[in-house]
Coordinates of C-alpha atoms in Angstrom, one line a residue:
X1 CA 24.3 25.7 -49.1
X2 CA 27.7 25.9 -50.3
X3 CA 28.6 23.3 -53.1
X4 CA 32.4 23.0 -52.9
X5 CA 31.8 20.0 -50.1
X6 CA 34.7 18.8 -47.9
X7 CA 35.3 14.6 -49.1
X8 CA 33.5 13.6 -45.8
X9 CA 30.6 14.6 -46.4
X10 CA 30.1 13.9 -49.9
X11 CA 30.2 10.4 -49.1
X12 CA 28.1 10.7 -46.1
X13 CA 25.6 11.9 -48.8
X14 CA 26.5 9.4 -51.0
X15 CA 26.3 6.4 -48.2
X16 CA 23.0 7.1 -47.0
X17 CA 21.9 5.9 -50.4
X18 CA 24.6 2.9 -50.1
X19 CA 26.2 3.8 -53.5
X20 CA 29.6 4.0 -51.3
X21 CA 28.8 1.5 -48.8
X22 CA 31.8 -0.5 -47.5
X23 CA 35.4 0.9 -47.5
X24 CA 35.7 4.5 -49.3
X25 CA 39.1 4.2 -49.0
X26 CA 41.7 2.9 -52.1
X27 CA 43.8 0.1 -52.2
X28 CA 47.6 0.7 -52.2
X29 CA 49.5 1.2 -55.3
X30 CA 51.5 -2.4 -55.1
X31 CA 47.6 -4.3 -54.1
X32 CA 46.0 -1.9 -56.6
X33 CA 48.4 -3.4 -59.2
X34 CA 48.1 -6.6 -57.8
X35 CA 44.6 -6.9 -58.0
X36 CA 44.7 -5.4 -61.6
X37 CA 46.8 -8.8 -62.3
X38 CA 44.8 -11.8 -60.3
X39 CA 41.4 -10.6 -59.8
X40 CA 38.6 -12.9 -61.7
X41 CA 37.7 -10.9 -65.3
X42 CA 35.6 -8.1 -64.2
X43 CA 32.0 -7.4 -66.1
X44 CA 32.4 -3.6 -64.8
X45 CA 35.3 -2.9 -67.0
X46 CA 34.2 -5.2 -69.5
X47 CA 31.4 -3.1 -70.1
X48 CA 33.5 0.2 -69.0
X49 CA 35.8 -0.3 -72.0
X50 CA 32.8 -1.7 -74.2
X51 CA 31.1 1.9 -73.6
X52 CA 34.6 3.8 -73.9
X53 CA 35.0 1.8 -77.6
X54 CA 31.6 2.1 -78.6
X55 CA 31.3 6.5 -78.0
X56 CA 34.8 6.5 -80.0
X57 CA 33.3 4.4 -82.5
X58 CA 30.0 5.9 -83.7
X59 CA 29.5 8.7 -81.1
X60 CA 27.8 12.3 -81.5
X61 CA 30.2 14.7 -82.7
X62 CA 29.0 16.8 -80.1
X63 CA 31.2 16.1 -76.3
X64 CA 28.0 16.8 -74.1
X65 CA 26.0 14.4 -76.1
X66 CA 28.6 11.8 -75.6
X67 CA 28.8 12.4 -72.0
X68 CA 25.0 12.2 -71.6
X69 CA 25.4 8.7 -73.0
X70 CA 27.6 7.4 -70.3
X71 CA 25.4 9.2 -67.8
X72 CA 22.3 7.3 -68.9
X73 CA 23.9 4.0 -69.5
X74 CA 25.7 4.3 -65.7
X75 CA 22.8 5.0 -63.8
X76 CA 21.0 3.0 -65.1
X77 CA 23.3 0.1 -64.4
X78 CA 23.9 1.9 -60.9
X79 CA 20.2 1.7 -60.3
X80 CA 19.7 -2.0 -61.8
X81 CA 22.7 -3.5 -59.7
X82 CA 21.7 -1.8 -56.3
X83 CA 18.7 -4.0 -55.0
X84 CA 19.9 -7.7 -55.2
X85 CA 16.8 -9.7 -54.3
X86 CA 16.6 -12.6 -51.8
X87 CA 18.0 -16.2 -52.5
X88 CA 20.2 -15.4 -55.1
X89 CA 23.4 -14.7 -55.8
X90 CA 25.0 -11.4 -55.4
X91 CA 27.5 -11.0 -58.0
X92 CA 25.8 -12.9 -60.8
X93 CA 23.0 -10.9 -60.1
X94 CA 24.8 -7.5 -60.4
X95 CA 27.2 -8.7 -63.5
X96 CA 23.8 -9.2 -65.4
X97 CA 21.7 -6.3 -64.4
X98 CA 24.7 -4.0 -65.3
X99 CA 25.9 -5.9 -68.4
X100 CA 22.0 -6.1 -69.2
X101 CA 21.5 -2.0 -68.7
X102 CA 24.4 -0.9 -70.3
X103 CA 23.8 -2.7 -73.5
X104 CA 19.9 -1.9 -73.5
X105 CA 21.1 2.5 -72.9
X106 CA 24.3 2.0 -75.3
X107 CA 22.1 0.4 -78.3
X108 CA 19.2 2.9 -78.0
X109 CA 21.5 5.7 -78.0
X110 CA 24.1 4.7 -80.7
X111 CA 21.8 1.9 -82.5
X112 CA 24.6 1.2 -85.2
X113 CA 26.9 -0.4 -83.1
X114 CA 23.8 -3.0 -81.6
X115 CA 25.3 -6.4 -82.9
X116 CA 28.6 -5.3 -81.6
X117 CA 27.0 -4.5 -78.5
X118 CA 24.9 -7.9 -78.4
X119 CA 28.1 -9.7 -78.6
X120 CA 29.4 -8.0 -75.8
X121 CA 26.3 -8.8 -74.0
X122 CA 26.3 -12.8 -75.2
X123 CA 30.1 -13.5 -74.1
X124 CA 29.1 -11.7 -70.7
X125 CA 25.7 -13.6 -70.0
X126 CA 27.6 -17.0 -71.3
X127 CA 30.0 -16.7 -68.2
X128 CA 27.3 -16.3 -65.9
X129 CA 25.7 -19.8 -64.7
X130 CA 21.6 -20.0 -65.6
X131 CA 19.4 -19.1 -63.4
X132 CA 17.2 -17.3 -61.4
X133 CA 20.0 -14.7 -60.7
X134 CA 21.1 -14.5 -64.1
X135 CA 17.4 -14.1 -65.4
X136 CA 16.3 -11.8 -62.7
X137 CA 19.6 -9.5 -63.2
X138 CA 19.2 -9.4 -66.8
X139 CA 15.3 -8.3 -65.9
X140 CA 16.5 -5.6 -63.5
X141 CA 19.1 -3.8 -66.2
X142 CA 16.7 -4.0 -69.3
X143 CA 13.7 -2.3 -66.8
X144 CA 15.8 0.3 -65.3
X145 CA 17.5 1.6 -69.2
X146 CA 14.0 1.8 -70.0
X147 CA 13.3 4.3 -66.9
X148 CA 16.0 6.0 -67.4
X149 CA 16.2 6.5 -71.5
X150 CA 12.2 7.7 -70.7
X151 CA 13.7 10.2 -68.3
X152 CA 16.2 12.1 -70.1
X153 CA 13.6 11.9 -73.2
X154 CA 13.5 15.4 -74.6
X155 CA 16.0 17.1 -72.7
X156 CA 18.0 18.9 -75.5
X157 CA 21.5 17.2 -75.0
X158 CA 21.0 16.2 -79.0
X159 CA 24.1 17.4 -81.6
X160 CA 21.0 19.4 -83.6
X161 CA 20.1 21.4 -79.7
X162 CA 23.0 21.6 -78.6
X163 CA 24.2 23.5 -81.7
X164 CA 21.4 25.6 -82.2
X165 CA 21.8 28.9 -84.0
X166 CA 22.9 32.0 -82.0
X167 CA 22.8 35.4 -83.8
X168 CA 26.1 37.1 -83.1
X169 CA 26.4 40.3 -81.4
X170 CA 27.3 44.0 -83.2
X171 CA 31.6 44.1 -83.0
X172 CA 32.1 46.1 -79.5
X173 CA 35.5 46.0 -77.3
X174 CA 35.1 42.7 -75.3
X175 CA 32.3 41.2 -77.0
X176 CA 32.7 37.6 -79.0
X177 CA 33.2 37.3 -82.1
X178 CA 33.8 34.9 -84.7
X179 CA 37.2 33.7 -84.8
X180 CA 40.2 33.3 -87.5
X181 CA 41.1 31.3 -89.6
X182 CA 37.6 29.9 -90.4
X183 CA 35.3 32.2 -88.3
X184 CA 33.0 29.5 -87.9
X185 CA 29.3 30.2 -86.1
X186 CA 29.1 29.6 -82.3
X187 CA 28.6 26.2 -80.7
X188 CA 27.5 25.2 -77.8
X189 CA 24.8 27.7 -77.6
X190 CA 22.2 25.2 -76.9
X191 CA 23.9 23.4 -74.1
X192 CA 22.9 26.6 -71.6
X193 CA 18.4 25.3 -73.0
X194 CA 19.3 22.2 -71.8
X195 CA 17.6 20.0 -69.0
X196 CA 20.4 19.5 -66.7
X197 CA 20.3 16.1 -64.5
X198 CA 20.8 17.6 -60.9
X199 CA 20.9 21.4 -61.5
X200 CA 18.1 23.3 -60.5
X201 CA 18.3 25.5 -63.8
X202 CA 21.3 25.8 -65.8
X203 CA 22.4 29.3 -64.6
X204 CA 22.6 28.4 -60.9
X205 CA 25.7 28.5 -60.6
X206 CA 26.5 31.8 -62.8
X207 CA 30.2 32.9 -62.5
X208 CA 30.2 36.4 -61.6
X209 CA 31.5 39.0 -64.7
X210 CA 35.0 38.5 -65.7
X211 CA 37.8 41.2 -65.6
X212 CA 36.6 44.5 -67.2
X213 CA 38.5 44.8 -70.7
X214 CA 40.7 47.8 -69.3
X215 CA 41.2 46.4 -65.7
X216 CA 44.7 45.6 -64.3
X217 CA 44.0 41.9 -64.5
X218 CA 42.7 41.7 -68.3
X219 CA 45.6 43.5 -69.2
X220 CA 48.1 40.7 -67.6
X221 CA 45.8 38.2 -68.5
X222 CA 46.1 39.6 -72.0
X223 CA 50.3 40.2 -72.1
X224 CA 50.6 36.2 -70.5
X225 CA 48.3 35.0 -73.7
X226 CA 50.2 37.1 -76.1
X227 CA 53.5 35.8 -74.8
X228 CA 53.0 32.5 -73.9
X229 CA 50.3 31.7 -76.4
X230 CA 51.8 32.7 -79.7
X231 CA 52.1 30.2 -82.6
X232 CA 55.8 31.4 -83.0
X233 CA 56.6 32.6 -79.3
X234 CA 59.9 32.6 -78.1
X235 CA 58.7 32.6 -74.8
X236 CA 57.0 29.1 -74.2
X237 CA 59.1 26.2 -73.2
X238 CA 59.4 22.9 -75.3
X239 CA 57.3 21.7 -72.0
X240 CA 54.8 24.1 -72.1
X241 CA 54.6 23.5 -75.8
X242 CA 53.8 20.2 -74.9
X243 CA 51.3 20.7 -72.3
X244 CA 49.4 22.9 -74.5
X245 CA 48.9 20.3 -77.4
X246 CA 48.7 17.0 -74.7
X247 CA 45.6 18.6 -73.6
X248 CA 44.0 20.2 -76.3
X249 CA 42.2 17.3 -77.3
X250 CA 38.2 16.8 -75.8
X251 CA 37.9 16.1 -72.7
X252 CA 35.7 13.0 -72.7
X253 CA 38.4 11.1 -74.1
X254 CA 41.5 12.8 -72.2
X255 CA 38.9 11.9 -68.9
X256 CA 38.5 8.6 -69.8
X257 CA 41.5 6.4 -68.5
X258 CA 42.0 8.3 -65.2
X259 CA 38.2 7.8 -64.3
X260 CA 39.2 3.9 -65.2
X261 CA 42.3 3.9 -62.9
X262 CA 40.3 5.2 -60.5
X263 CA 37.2 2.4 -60.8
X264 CA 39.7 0.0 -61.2
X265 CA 41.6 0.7 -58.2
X266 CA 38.8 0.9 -56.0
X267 CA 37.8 -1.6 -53.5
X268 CA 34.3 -0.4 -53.4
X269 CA 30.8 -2.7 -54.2
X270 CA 29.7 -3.1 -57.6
X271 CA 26.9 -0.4 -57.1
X272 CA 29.2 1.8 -55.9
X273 CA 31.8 1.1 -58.8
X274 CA 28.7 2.1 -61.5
X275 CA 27.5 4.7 -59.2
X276 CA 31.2 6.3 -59.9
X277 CA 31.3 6.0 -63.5
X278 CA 27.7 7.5 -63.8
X279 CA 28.5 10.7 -61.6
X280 CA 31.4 11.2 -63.0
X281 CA 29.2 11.8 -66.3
X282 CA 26.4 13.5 -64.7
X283 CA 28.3 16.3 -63.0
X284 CA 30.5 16.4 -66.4
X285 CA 26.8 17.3 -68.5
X286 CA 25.4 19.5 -65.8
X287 CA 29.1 21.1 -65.7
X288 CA 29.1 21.4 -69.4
X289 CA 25.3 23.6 -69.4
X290 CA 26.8 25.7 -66.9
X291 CA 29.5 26.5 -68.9
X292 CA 27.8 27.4 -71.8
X293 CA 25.0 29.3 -69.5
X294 CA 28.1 31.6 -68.1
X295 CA 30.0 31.7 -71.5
X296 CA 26.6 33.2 -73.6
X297 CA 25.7 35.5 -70.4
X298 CA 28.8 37.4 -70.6
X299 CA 30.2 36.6 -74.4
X300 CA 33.9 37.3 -73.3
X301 CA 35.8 37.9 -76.8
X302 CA 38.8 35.5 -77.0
X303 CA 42.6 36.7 -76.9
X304 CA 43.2 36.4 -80.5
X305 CA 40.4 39.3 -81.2
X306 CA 41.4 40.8 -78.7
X307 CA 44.9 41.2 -79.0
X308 CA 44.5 42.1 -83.0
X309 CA 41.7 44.5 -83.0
X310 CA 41.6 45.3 -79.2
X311 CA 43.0 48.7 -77.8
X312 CA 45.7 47.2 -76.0
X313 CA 49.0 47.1 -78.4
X314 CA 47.0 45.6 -81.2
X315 CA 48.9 43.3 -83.5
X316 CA 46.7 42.3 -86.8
X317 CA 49.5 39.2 -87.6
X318 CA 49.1 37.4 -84.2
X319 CA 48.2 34.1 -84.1
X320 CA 47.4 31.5 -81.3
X321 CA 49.5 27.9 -81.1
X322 CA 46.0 26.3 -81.8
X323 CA 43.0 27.4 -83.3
X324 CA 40.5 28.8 -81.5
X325 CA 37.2 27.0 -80.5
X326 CA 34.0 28.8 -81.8
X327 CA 32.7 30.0 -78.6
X328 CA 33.3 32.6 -75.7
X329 CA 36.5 32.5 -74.0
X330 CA 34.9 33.1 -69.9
X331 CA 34.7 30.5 -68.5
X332 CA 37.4 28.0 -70.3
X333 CA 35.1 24.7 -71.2
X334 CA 38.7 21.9 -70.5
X335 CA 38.8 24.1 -67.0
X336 CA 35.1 23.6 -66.2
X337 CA 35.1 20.1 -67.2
X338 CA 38.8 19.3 -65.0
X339 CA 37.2 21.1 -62.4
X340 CA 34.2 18.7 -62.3
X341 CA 36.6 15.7 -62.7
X342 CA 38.5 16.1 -60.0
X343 CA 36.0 16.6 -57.9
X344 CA 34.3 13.4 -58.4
X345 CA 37.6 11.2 -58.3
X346 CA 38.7 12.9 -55.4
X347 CA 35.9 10.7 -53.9
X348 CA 38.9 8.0 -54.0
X349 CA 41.2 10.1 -52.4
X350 CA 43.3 13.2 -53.6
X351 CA 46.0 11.0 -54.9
X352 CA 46.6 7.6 -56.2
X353 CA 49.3 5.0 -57.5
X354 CA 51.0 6.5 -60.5
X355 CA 49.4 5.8 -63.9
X356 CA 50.5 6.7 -67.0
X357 CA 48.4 8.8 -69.7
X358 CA 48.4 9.8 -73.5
X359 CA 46.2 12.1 -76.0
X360 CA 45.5 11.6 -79.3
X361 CA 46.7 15.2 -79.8
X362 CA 50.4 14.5 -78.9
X363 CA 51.4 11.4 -80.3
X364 CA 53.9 9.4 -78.6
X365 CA 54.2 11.4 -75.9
X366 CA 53.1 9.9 -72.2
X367 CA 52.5 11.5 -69.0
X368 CA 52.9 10.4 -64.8
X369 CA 50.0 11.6 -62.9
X370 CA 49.6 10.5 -59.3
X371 CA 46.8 13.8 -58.6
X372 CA 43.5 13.9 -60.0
X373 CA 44.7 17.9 -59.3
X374 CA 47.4 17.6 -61.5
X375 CA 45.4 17.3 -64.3
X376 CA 43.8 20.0 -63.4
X377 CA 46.8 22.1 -63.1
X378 CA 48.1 21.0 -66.6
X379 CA 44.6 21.7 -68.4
X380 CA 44.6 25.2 -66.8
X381 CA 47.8 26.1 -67.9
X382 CA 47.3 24.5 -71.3
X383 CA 44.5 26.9 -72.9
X384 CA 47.2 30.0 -72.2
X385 CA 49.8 28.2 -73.2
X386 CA 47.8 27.0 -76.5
X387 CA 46.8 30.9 -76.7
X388 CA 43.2 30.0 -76.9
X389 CA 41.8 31.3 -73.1
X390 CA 43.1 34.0 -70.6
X391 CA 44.5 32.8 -67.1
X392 CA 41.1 34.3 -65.4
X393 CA 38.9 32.1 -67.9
X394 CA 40.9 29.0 -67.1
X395 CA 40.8 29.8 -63.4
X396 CA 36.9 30.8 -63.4
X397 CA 36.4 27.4 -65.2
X398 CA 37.8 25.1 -62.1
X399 CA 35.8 26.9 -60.1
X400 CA 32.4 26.4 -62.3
X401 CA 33.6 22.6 -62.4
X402 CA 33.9 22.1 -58.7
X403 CA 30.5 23.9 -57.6
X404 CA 28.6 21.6 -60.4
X405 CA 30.3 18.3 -59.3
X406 CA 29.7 19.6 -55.3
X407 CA 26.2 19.8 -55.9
X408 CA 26.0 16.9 -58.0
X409 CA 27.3 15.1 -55.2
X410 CA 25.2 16.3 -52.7
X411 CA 22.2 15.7 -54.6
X412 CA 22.9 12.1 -55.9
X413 CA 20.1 10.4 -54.2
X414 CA 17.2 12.3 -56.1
X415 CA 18.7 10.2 -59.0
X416 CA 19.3 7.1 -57.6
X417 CA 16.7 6.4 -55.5
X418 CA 13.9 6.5 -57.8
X419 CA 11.8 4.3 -57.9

């Protein structure tokens, strides 16, 4: 079965468990803005920016842990907000089952930020008239973050897994090693133990070997890094310098705003709104074991080792624009996470109304996208540009990204139909 699914049918998948029932289409950029400006408040992105606040608050210092708490919170509101029970009211209904399972995931999973959360919860449930649809909605969210937190129970997505110890390698021409200036132990190692959501085992979708160390292609990988990537290169535009440093920051966050644009443009149900949100987060964990599955299966040495111990013109004083990560370069972890990204939002559409974005890494500086593959584009050229990856990690990464989110796709309804 081939992964990288064509739009259509991805959303054939995904209707036939009505998480994209109605229109799958987007609203134009003036009635997108429009509606941004009229619409009645919205609980979705209430509770969208109240889980975006509360992760940047008092999250796990570790991404994929942060990403499994959307995922749990998003399905489970997905789930609670699907069935709306006879004789009562749709959207008062839905606003408290998602309200009600969002809250319920969010304070088991980050439980210092619970009266926040509870006040969150109080101002939503206030606005919503009493009554059976209030009280049954509020029933349906609580039940479902129970079923769902009980799901992902023990599945290794913790900071202590996820970081658990991995015994370096002898020193050998293309093999990782620790890297300057703080030659920090690996991370990440534990992502690749994992229990995936949708995967069937975190190496199914292994990249194949990268470039041999002395092939054709390492080599100009290699020379583009060493030119392009160097703290002091003479070669790198005042763009590409700030590309590199725009996107160097994680991902979640970087993520976060376009996945809202692309929510809050939609004309789609409720359901299919959370259903979004939550996918977006599952493919991103599954995407992020596979990355770590391929990374510690082939233990790719990054460029700055390689270009100052390496064979090829070794230079001892080089040093990347940014500091390198403490993991394998193959594939590129930004690449595989874009990869998965777009993928998912593409679900809207290739393109969109332009929205604006910043980073935390690049102060003051704002960027135009109107293609979720922009993005992509920008984060692949980013890690050479930052002299951190080679052009065939960043390019091995999309691809990683874009199987994961394909099959996550495809194989939606084994999560959303439980019952």
């Amino acid at each position: 079965m081939n992964p990288l699914r064509t739009r259509r049918s991805a959303l054939q998948a995904f209707g036939s468990a009505t998480l994209l029932a109605a229109s799958a289409t987007v609203t134009s950029a003036a009635a997108a803005v429009a509606d941004e400006r009229t619409s009645s408040p919205s609980v979705l992105l209430d509770w969208y920016n109240t889980t975006a606040v509360t992760i940047a608050a008092a999250g796990a210092a570790t991404q994929i842990t942060n990403s499994r708490t959307w995922a749990v919170s998003w399905l489970a509101a997905a789930r609670a907000t699907r069935q709306v029970p006879p004789g009562v009211g749709r959207r008062d209904f839905q606003d408290a089952a998602l309200a009600s399972a969002v809250h319920d995931a969010l304070v088991e999973l980050i439980p210092s930020r619970a009266r926040e959360l509870d006040t969150v919860l109080g101002t939503t449930l206030d606005r919503i008239p009493d009554g059976p649809a209030k009280s049954k909605g509020a029933a349906a969210g609580a039940r479902e973050a129970r079923l769902v937190l009980a799901s992902r129970e023990g599945d290794g997505l913790d900071p202590a897994s996820v970081n658990a110890p991995f015994t370096v390698p002898p020193a050998a021409p293309g093999v990782w090693q620790p890297t300057p200036p703080a030659y920090a132990p690996a991370v990440q190692y534990g992502n690749r133990l994992a229990r995936p959501f949708l995967l069937d085992s975190p190496d199914q979708y292994r990249l194949p070997a990268p470039p041999a160390p002395d092939s054709a292609r390492y080599r100009a990988d290699l020379a583009e890094v060493r030119a392009y990537g160097a703290v002091n290169s003479t070669a790198r535009t005042e763009r590409q310098t700030e590309t590199a440093t725009f996107w160097f920051g994680s991902s979640l966050t970087l993520y976060t705003e376009p996945l809202r644009v692309a929510v809050a443009r939609s004309q789609r149900s409720t359901p299919a709104q959370a259903a979004l949100v939550a996918l977006f987060h599952i493919a991103a964990v599954d995407t992020q074991i596979a990355t770590s599955d391929t990374k510690y299966a082939y233990l790719r040495w990054r460029p700055v080792t390689a270009i100052r111990t390496g064979a090829i013109d070794p230079d001892p004083e080089w040093s990347p624009l940014h500091i390198t990560p403490a993991h394998p370069d193959y594939p590129s972890g930004h690449n595989t996470y874009a990869g998965a990204a777009e993928t998912v939002l593409t679900l809207s559409g290739p393109r969109t109304a332009p929205f604006e974005l910043t980073s935390p890494t690049a102060p003051g500086v704002t960027r135009t996208y109107t293609a979720w593959s922009q993005l992509s584009q920008d984060n692949l050229d980013a890690r050479v540009y930052s002299g951190i990856h080679t052009r065939s990690a960043d390019e091995a990464g999309l691809v990683l990204g874009k199987r994961v989110a394909g099959h996550a796709l495809h194989n939606a309804e084994r999560l959303f139909d439980v019952r």
